[in-house]
Structure formats: structure tokens, C-alpha cells
Tab-separated table of C-alpha atoms (C1' of nucleotides) in Angstrom:
chain	number	residue	atom	x	y	z
A	336	UNK	CA	20.927	13.699	-3.065
A	337	UNK	CA	17.323	12.843	-3.736
A	338	UNK	CA	15.831	13.652	-0.351
A	339	UNK	CA	12.304	13.955	-1.694
A	340	UNK	CA	9.582	12.788	0.664
A	341	UNK	CA	8.597	9.984	-1.667
A	342	UNK	CA	12.172	8.770	-1.982
A	343	UNK	CA	12.614	8.813	1.794
A	344	UNK	CA	9.363	7.006	2.585
A	345	UNK	CA	10.041	4.418	-0.113
A	346	UNK	CA	13.519	3.809	1.255
A	347	UNK	CA	12.139	3.324	4.759
A	348	UNK	CA	9.264	1.114	3.626
A	349	UNK	CA	11.637	-1.840	3.364
A	350	UNK	CA	12.266	-3.686	6.668
A	351	UNK	CA	15.783	-4.707	5.651
A	352	UNK	CA	16.749	-1.098	4.999
A	353	UNK	CA	15.332	-0.004	8.351
A	354	UNK	CA	17.328	-2.790	10.005
A	355	UNK	CA	20.448	-1.574	8.188
A	356	UNK	CA	19.880	1.931	9.528
A	357	UNK	CA	19.376	0.557	13.021
A	358	UNK	CA	22.606	-1.417	12.823
A	359	UNK	CA	24.365	1.600	11.372
A	360	UNK	CA	23.168	3.997	14.038
A	361	UNK	CA	26.032	5.426	16.014
A	362	UNK	CA	29.072	3.954	14.350
A	363	UNK	CA	30.376	3.823	10.817
A	364	UNK	CA	30.532	0.425	9.139
A	365	UNK	CA	31.723	-1.138	5.925
A	366	UNK	CA	29.245	-2.856	3.638
A	367	UNK	CA	30.652	-6.302	4.464
A	368	UNK	CA	30.539	-5.710	8.217
A	369	UNK	CA	26.932	-4.626	7.785
A	370	UNK	CA	26.166	-7.814	5.928
A	371	UNK	CA	26.797	-9.992	8.989
A	372	UNK	CA	23.533	-10.901	10.617
A	373	UNK	CA	21.592	-10.443	7.405
A	374	UNK	CA	20.613	-13.373	5.204
A	375	UNK	CA	21.398	-11.342	2.131
A	376	UNK	CA	23.863	-11.485	-0.745
A	377	UNK	CA	26.509	-8.820	-1.254
A	378	UNK	CA	24.831	-7.205	-4.301
A	379	UNK	CA	21.538	-6.983	-2.411
A	380	UNK	CA	23.255	-5.120	0.413
A	381	UNK	CA	24.973	-2.859	-2.097
A	382	UNK	CA	21.641	-2.062	-3.733
A	383	UNK	CA	19.957	-1.335	-0.410
A	384	UNK	CA	22.793	1.005	0.520
A	385	UNK	CA	22.427	2.736	-2.857
A	386	UNK	CA	18.733	3.352	-2.134
A	387	UNK	CA	19.474	4.703	1.333
A	388	UNK	CA	22.207	6.913	-0.095
A	389	UNK	CA	19.871	8.123	-2.842
A	390	UNK	CA	17.355	9.140	-0.212
A	391	UNK	CA	20.046	11.047	1.676
A	392	UNK	CA	19.679	8.898	4.789
A	393	UNK	CA	23.192	7.485	4.594
A	394	UNK	CA	26.532	8.742	3.346
A	395	UNK	CA	29.583	6.940	2.061
A	396	UNK	CA	33.255	7.510	2.867
A	397	UNK	CA	35.667	5.798	0.518
A	398	UNK	CA	38.895	4.426	1.957
A	399	UNK	CA	40.883	2.209	-0.379
A	400	UNK	CA	38.705	-0.680	-1.366
A	401	UNK	CA	36.454	-0.225	1.630
A	402	UNK	CA	33.263	1.814	1.633
A	403	UNK	CA	32.389	3.102	5.064
A	404	UNK	CA	28.744	3.974	5.550
A	405	UNK	CA	27.158	6.077	8.251
A	406	UNK	CA	23.784	7.572	9.066
A	407	UNK	CA	23.304	11.033	7.593
A	408	UNK	CA	21.329	12.846	10.295
A	409	UNK	CA	20.184	15.740	8.121
A	410	UNK	CA	18.543	13.248	5.804
A	411	UNK	CA	15.849	12.652	8.397
A	412	UNK	CA	14.881	16.317	8.522
A	413	UNK	CA	12.315	16.163	5.667
A	414	UNK	CA	10.641	13.249	7.414
A	415	UNK	CA	10.587	15.191	10.654
A	416	UNK	CA	9.169	18.249	8.936
A	417	UNK	CA	6.486	16.223	7.228
A	418	UNK	CA	5.483	14.561	10.471
A	419	UNK	CA	5.443	17.893	12.287
A	420	UNK	CA	2.487	19.025	10.187
A	421	UNK	CA	0.418	16.309	11.847
A	422	UNK	CA	1.628	16.882	15.396
A	423	UNK	CA	-1.157	19.343	16.081
A	424	UNK	CA	-3.670	16.535	15.696
A	425	UNK	CA	-2.066	14.370	18.305
A	426	UNK	CA	-4.324	14.587	21.302
A	427	UNK	CA	-2.477	14.028	24.550
A	428	UNK	CA	0.903	13.174	23.235
A	429	UNK	CA	2.582	16.328	22.076
A	430	UNK	CA	0.840	19.000	24.088
A	431	UNK	CA	2.985	17.709	26.881
A	432	UNK	CA	6.271	19.490	27.383
A	433	UNK	CA	7.714	16.819	29.615
A	434	UNK	CA	7.364	14.209	26.916
A	435	UNK	CA	9.261	16.348	24.470
A	436	UNK	CA	11.990	17.158	26.944
A	437	UNK	CA	12.420	13.514	27.793
A	438	UNK	CA	12.719	12.698	24.114
A	439	UNK	CA	15.346	15.368	23.721
A	440	UNK	CA	17.429	14.147	26.630
A	441	UNK	CA	18.027	10.639	25.442
B	940	UNK	CA	-5.516	-2.170	12.422
B	941	UNK	CA	-2.206	-2.984	10.881
B	942	UNK	CA	-0.090	-0.132	12.225
B	943	UNK	CA	3.176	-1.964	11.626
B	944	UNK	CA	6.091	0.259	10.682
B	945	UNK	CA	6.325	-1.322	7.253
B	946	UNK	CA	2.629	-0.845	6.583
B	947	UNK	CA	2.824	2.793	7.662
B	948	UNK	CA	5.896	3.636	5.612
B	949	UNK	CA	4.469	1.853	2.574
B	950	UNK	CA	1.220	3.759	2.897
B	951	UNK	CA	3.082	7.059	3.090
B	952	UNK	CA	5.443	6.223	0.226
B	953	UNK	CA	2.700	7.100	-2.278
B	954	UNK	CA	2.409	10.848	-3.091
B	955	UNK	CA	-1.327	10.601	-3.753
B	956	UNK	CA	-1.941	9.105	-0.319
B	957	UNK	CA	0.139	11.813	1.351
B	958	UNK	CA	-1.884	14.415	-0.558
B	959	UNK	CA	-5.076	12.726	0.639
B	960	UNK	CA	-3.869	12.970	4.231
B	961	UNK	CA	-2.974	16.619	3.736
B	962	UNK	CA	-6.394	17.373	2.317
B	963	UNK	CA	-7.998	15.389	5.105
B	964	UNK	CA	-6.084	17.112	7.888
B	965	UNK	CA	-8.381	18.975	10.218
B	966	UNK	CA	-11.815	18.150	8.901
B	967	UNK	CA	-13.682	14.985	8.092
B	968	UNK	CA	-14.530	14.320	4.459
B	969	UNK	CA	-16.418	11.844	2.342
B	970	UNK	CA	-14.601	9.844	-0.296
B	971	UNK	CA	-16.282	11.770	-3.115
B	972	UNK	CA	-15.457	15.144	-1.632
B	973	UNK	CA	-11.874	14.006	-1.316
B	974	UNK	CA	-11.818	13.002	-4.940
B	975	UNK	CA	-12.202	16.594	-6.125
B	976	UNK	CA	-8.867	17.990	-7.132
B	977	UNK	CA	-7.409	14.576	-7.813
B	978	UNK	CA	-7.175	13.158	-11.323
B	979	UNK	CA	-8.185	9.780	-10.032
B	980	UNK	CA	-11.089	7.393	-10.513
B	981	UNK	CA	-13.434	6.485	-7.684
B	982	UNK	CA	-12.096	2.948	-7.213
B	983	UNK	CA	-8.534	4.269	-7.056
B	984	UNK	CA	-9.544	6.642	-4.266
B	985	UNK	CA	-11.342	3.841	-2.469
B	986	UNK	CA	-8.256	1.652	-2.669
B	987	UNK	CA	-5.983	4.416	-1.388
B	988	UNK	CA	-8.304	4.997	1.528
B	989	UNK	CA	-8.297	1.268	2.278
B	990	UNK	CA	-4.507	1.315	2.444
B	991	UNK	CA	-4.485	4.337	4.741
B	992	UNK	CA	-7.129	2.712	6.920
B	993	UNK	CA	-5.143	-0.538	7.002
B	994	UNK	CA	-2.121	1.378	8.230
B	995	UNK	CA	-4.216	2.992	10.962
B	996	UNK	CA	-3.605	6.506	9.635
B	997	UNK	CA	-7.244	7.142	8.819
B	998	UNK	CA	-10.565	6.040	10.250
B	999	UNK	CA	-13.978	5.690	8.700
B	1000	UNK	CA	-17.369	6.762	10.029
B	1001	UNK	CA	-20.339	5.301	8.206
B	1002	UNK	CA	-23.451	7.460	7.750
B	1003	UNK	CA	-26.049	6.099	5.377
B	1004	UNK	CA	-24.452	5.680	2.010
B	1005	UNK	CA	-21.661	8.089	2.830
B	1006	UNK	CA	-18.298	7.135	4.282
B	1007	UNK	CA	-16.711	9.951	6.239
B	1008	UNK	CA	-12.953	9.719	6.603
B	1009	UNK	CA	-10.706	11.509	9.050
B	1010	UNK	CA	-7.077	11.458	10.141
B	1011	UNK	CA	-6.413	9.038	12.990
B	1012	UNK	CA	-3.821	10.874	15.083
B	1013	UNK	CA	-2.684	7.860	17.093
B	1014	UNK	CA	-1.783	6.139	13.867
B	1015	UNK	CA	1.208	8.440	13.534
B	1016	UNK	CA	2.633	7.439	16.891
B	1017	UNK	CA	4.656	4.449	15.602
B	1018	UNK	CA	6.211	6.700	12.982
B	1019	UNK	CA	7.035	9.264	15.641
B	1020	UNK	CA	8.528	6.614	17.908
B	1021	UNK	CA	10.617	5.199	15.103
B	1022	UNK	CA	11.928	8.614	14.175
B	1023	UNK	CA	12.683	9.427	17.802
B	1024	UNK	CA	15.369	6.745	17.852
B	1025	UNK	CA	17.331	8.824	15.359
B	1026	UNK	CA	16.804	12.197	16.965
B	1027	UNK	CA	19.964	11.850	19.014
B	1028	UNK	CA	21.982	11.933	15.819
B	1029	UNK	CA	20.537	15.211	14.659
B	1030	UNK	CA	23.247	17.759	15.236
B	1031	UNK	CA	21.896	21.233	15.723
B	1032	UNK	CA	18.297	20.715	14.908
B	1033	UNK	CA	16.615	19.127	17.867
B	1034	UNK	CA	18.913	20.038	20.703
B	1035	UNK	CA	17.227	23.378	20.397
B	1036	UNK	CA	14.331	23.925	22.742
B	1037	UNK	CA	12.968	26.922	20.869
B	1038	UNK	CA	12.503	24.900	17.734
B	1039	UNK	CA	10.492	22.319	19.582
B	1040	UNK	CA	8.381	24.878	21.372
B	1041	UNK	CA	7.637	26.650	18.129
B	1042	UNK	CA	6.570	23.357	16.583
B	1043	UNK	CA	4.289	22.741	19.525
B	1044	UNK	CA	2.642	26.113	19.366
B	1045	UNK	CA	1.422	25.962	15.815
C	964	DT	C1'	52.612	-8.985	-10.999
C	965	DC	C1'	49.063	-11.722	-9.748
C	966	DG	C1'	45.496	-13.725	-7.062
C	967	DA	C1'	42.322	-12.411	-3.548
C	968	DC	C1'	39.437	-9.028	-1.797
C	969	DT	C1'	35.662	-5.130	-1.576
C	970	DC	C1'	32.233	-3.182	-3.778
C	971	DA	C1'	29.278	-1.810	-7.733
C	972	DT	C1'	26.685	-2.821	-11.816
C	973	DA	C1'	24.258	-5.696	-15.380
C	974	DA	C1'	20.705	-8.766	-16.552
C	975	DG	C1'	16.990	-11.805	-15.529
C	976	DT	C1'	13.028	-13.340	-12.590
C	977	DG	C1'	9.050	-13.547	-9.404
C	978	DT	C1'	6.102	-10.682	-6.802
C	979	DG	C1'	3.886	-6.369	-5.420
C	980	DT	C1'	1.716	-1.987	-6.539
C	981	DG	C1'	-1.306	1.334	-8.651
C	982	DC	C1'	-4.198	1.984	-12.144
C	983	DT	C1'	-8.054	0.914	-15.136
C	984	DT	C1'	-12.986	-0.947	-16.399
C	985	DA	C1'	-16.695	-3.745	-14.872
C	986	DT	C1'	-19.664	-5.182	-11.404
C	987	DG	C1'	-21.711	-5.712	-6.737
C	988	DT	C1'	-24.000	-3.857	-2.380
C	989	DG	C1'	-26.733	-0.868	0.074
C	990	DA	C1'	-28.996	3.652	0.843
C	991	DT	C1'	-31.885	7.474	-1.003
C	992	DG	C1'	-35.398	9.935	-3.242
C	993	DG	C1'	-38.997	10.834	-6.711
D	1348	DC	C1'	-40.613	0.451	-6.751
D	1349	DC	C1'	-36.892	1.659	-9.255
D	1350	DA	C1'	-33.383	4.635	-11.068
D	1351	DT	C1'	-29.632	6.872	-9.001
D	1352	DC	C1'	-26.174	7.604	-5.950
D	1353	DA	C1'	-21.883	6.432	-2.757
D	1354	DC	C1'	-18.796	3.243	-2.091
D	1355	DA	C1'	-16.399	-1.299	-2.230
D	1356	DT	C1'	-14.636	-5.219	-4.665
D	1357	DA	C1'	-13.067	-8.106	-8.680
D	1358	DA	C1'	-10.117	-8.836	-12.499
D	1359	DG	C1'	-6.657	-7.546	-15.653
D	1360	DC	C1'	-2.559	-4.913	-17.004
D	1361	DA	C1'	1.816	-2.162	-17.016
D	1362	DC	C1'	5.373	-1.125	-14.292
D	1363	DA	C1'	8.354	-0.968	-10.077
D	1364	DC	C1'	10.793	-3.532	-6.618
D	1365	DA	C1'	13.731	-6.889	-4.261
D	1366	DC	C1'	16.201	-10.630	-5.154
D	1367	DT	C1'	19.366	-13.694	-7.572
D	1368	DT	C1'	23.836	-15.001	-10.448
D	1369	DA	C1'	27.395	-13.216	-13.337
D	1370	DT	C1'	30.677	-9.923	-14.197
D	1371	DG	C1'	33.311	-5.572	-13.992
D	1372	DA	C1'	36.392	-2.035	-11.648
D	1373	DG	C1'	39.690	-0.951	-8.395
D	1374	DT	C1'	42.723	-1.954	-4.339
D	1375	DC	C1'	45.702	-4.654	-1.531
D	1376	DG	C1'	49.037	-8.263	0.096
D	1377	DA	C1'	52.430	-11.856	-0.935
DNA sequence: TCGACTCATAAGTGTGTGCTTATGTGATGG
DNA sequence: CCATCACATAAGCACACACTTATGAGTCGA
């Protein structure tokens, strides 16, 4: 578990890795299933998943020869906490309770 | 104004640039004032500021030979929006109104 | 047991990043 | 004016990153 801010931001700075997270949101998936839709080789996918796992954004569940990956929600907490320190500077966006409640509901 | 997700995450992936933002939070500062406390040359600072400005996280106000920099709050909105898509997966962290209200108050 | 499968790791390569020193562009002040 | 200041830009360098092909380590089905 790295979960340092730098590790997290670096992991998310790559568009492919963000797309992987997006595709992985909600349901578990194996590395090969994830690979469909990406113009990427198998080692590249494996390396991206290693980076995401190192940042604590994804976790792995081993089952036989398959590796099931899923989003690790707690991994996003450092990012949330970092961003929260800048919320106070947002002008008309966050001093609005309704906006926050709407975000929570979805 | 770049303000693409990739540009923002890349800008924030550097610890020095995050420290610059932290130091810049709240009050405007010139590039030289910012440089104090950092073991960094003047061109390095200028380049970091250019990256932050390119990502839309910081804006520049020119006054004579001085360049005053400040945090650009709206620049954080894409990051917030991106993160919001993963809020629903946070287990016991965000489905708590008190937490949100406390974050808003500070 | 053996060939096919899933996934990770090793090694090499091109490109990007962050830093440096050197220089350029204006603004300021004596 | 002209030296100095604040800042940006250019050019070069070491290193990190994302990708590739090749190979290794286990697991499964026939």
C-alpha cells in the first residue's frame, strides 16, 4: 500500500489508467476482461494494474489462475482529503448545501 | 487554459507543485516570494508555475516587473467532478452528512 | 502429463519530465 | 542612461515512464 499523494496523482495522471478505473467501477473484472476495448498488450495492462494497486486505488483477489480486480474505495480518501483543503476557495460551488446533497444522493 | 483531467493530474503529481499551491492558498504571491523556503532555482519555479497555469490551477496578475500568482478555484472543478464519480463507492465516509457539513464549515 | 491459458516480470527502447546554467525581455531606480 | 531587478525562455542532461517482445510461474482441461 503506497497511498501517498504523489503515488495517487501519478497513477491518475495516465488516461489509460483512469479509463481502467472507469471500466472497473462497480463490478469486479479479470485483467483479460479489462483488456477488451483497449488497444494495449497484456503486459501493459498488467503494469498499469500494478501501478493502480501500488497507489491503493485497486485491489486484487486471486482465484486460480485468474486475478480479479476491483476499485478500492478507501484508496480515494487521500485524494478527497487533499482536495478538501481547497474547497474553501471555491466561490459559489461548495457553499451550496443542495449541490452537496445532490452529489451524495447519486 | 488546458484544464484537461490529464493536465491537472500531471500538474498535481509533482510534490513541489503541490507545495507551491499550499503556500499560495489564500493570498496572492510573487514568484520570488514563493521561492523562499524552496531549494529551487528561479527558472525551476517559473517552469512549475507555467505548468500550474497551463492546468488552470493558478492565474497570473502582471504588475510592472512583478508577476503575482494566486490559486484559481475553478481550476479544481474538473478534479472534483472526476472524483465525484467515485464517491458512490465510498462506504462509510461520504454517506455521512456531518462529515460533509464539517468540511464545508472550515 | 502435457499443452493451453492467465498473469507477472525482465529487458530494451523512445519519449517526457524536472532540473540545471545561460541568456533574453522588460521594468525600475539612482 | 545604465546597472539591477523580476521573470521567462532556451538548451542540455539525467532520470522516470509507458510501451514493446520475450520469458517465467502457476493453474486448468483433455
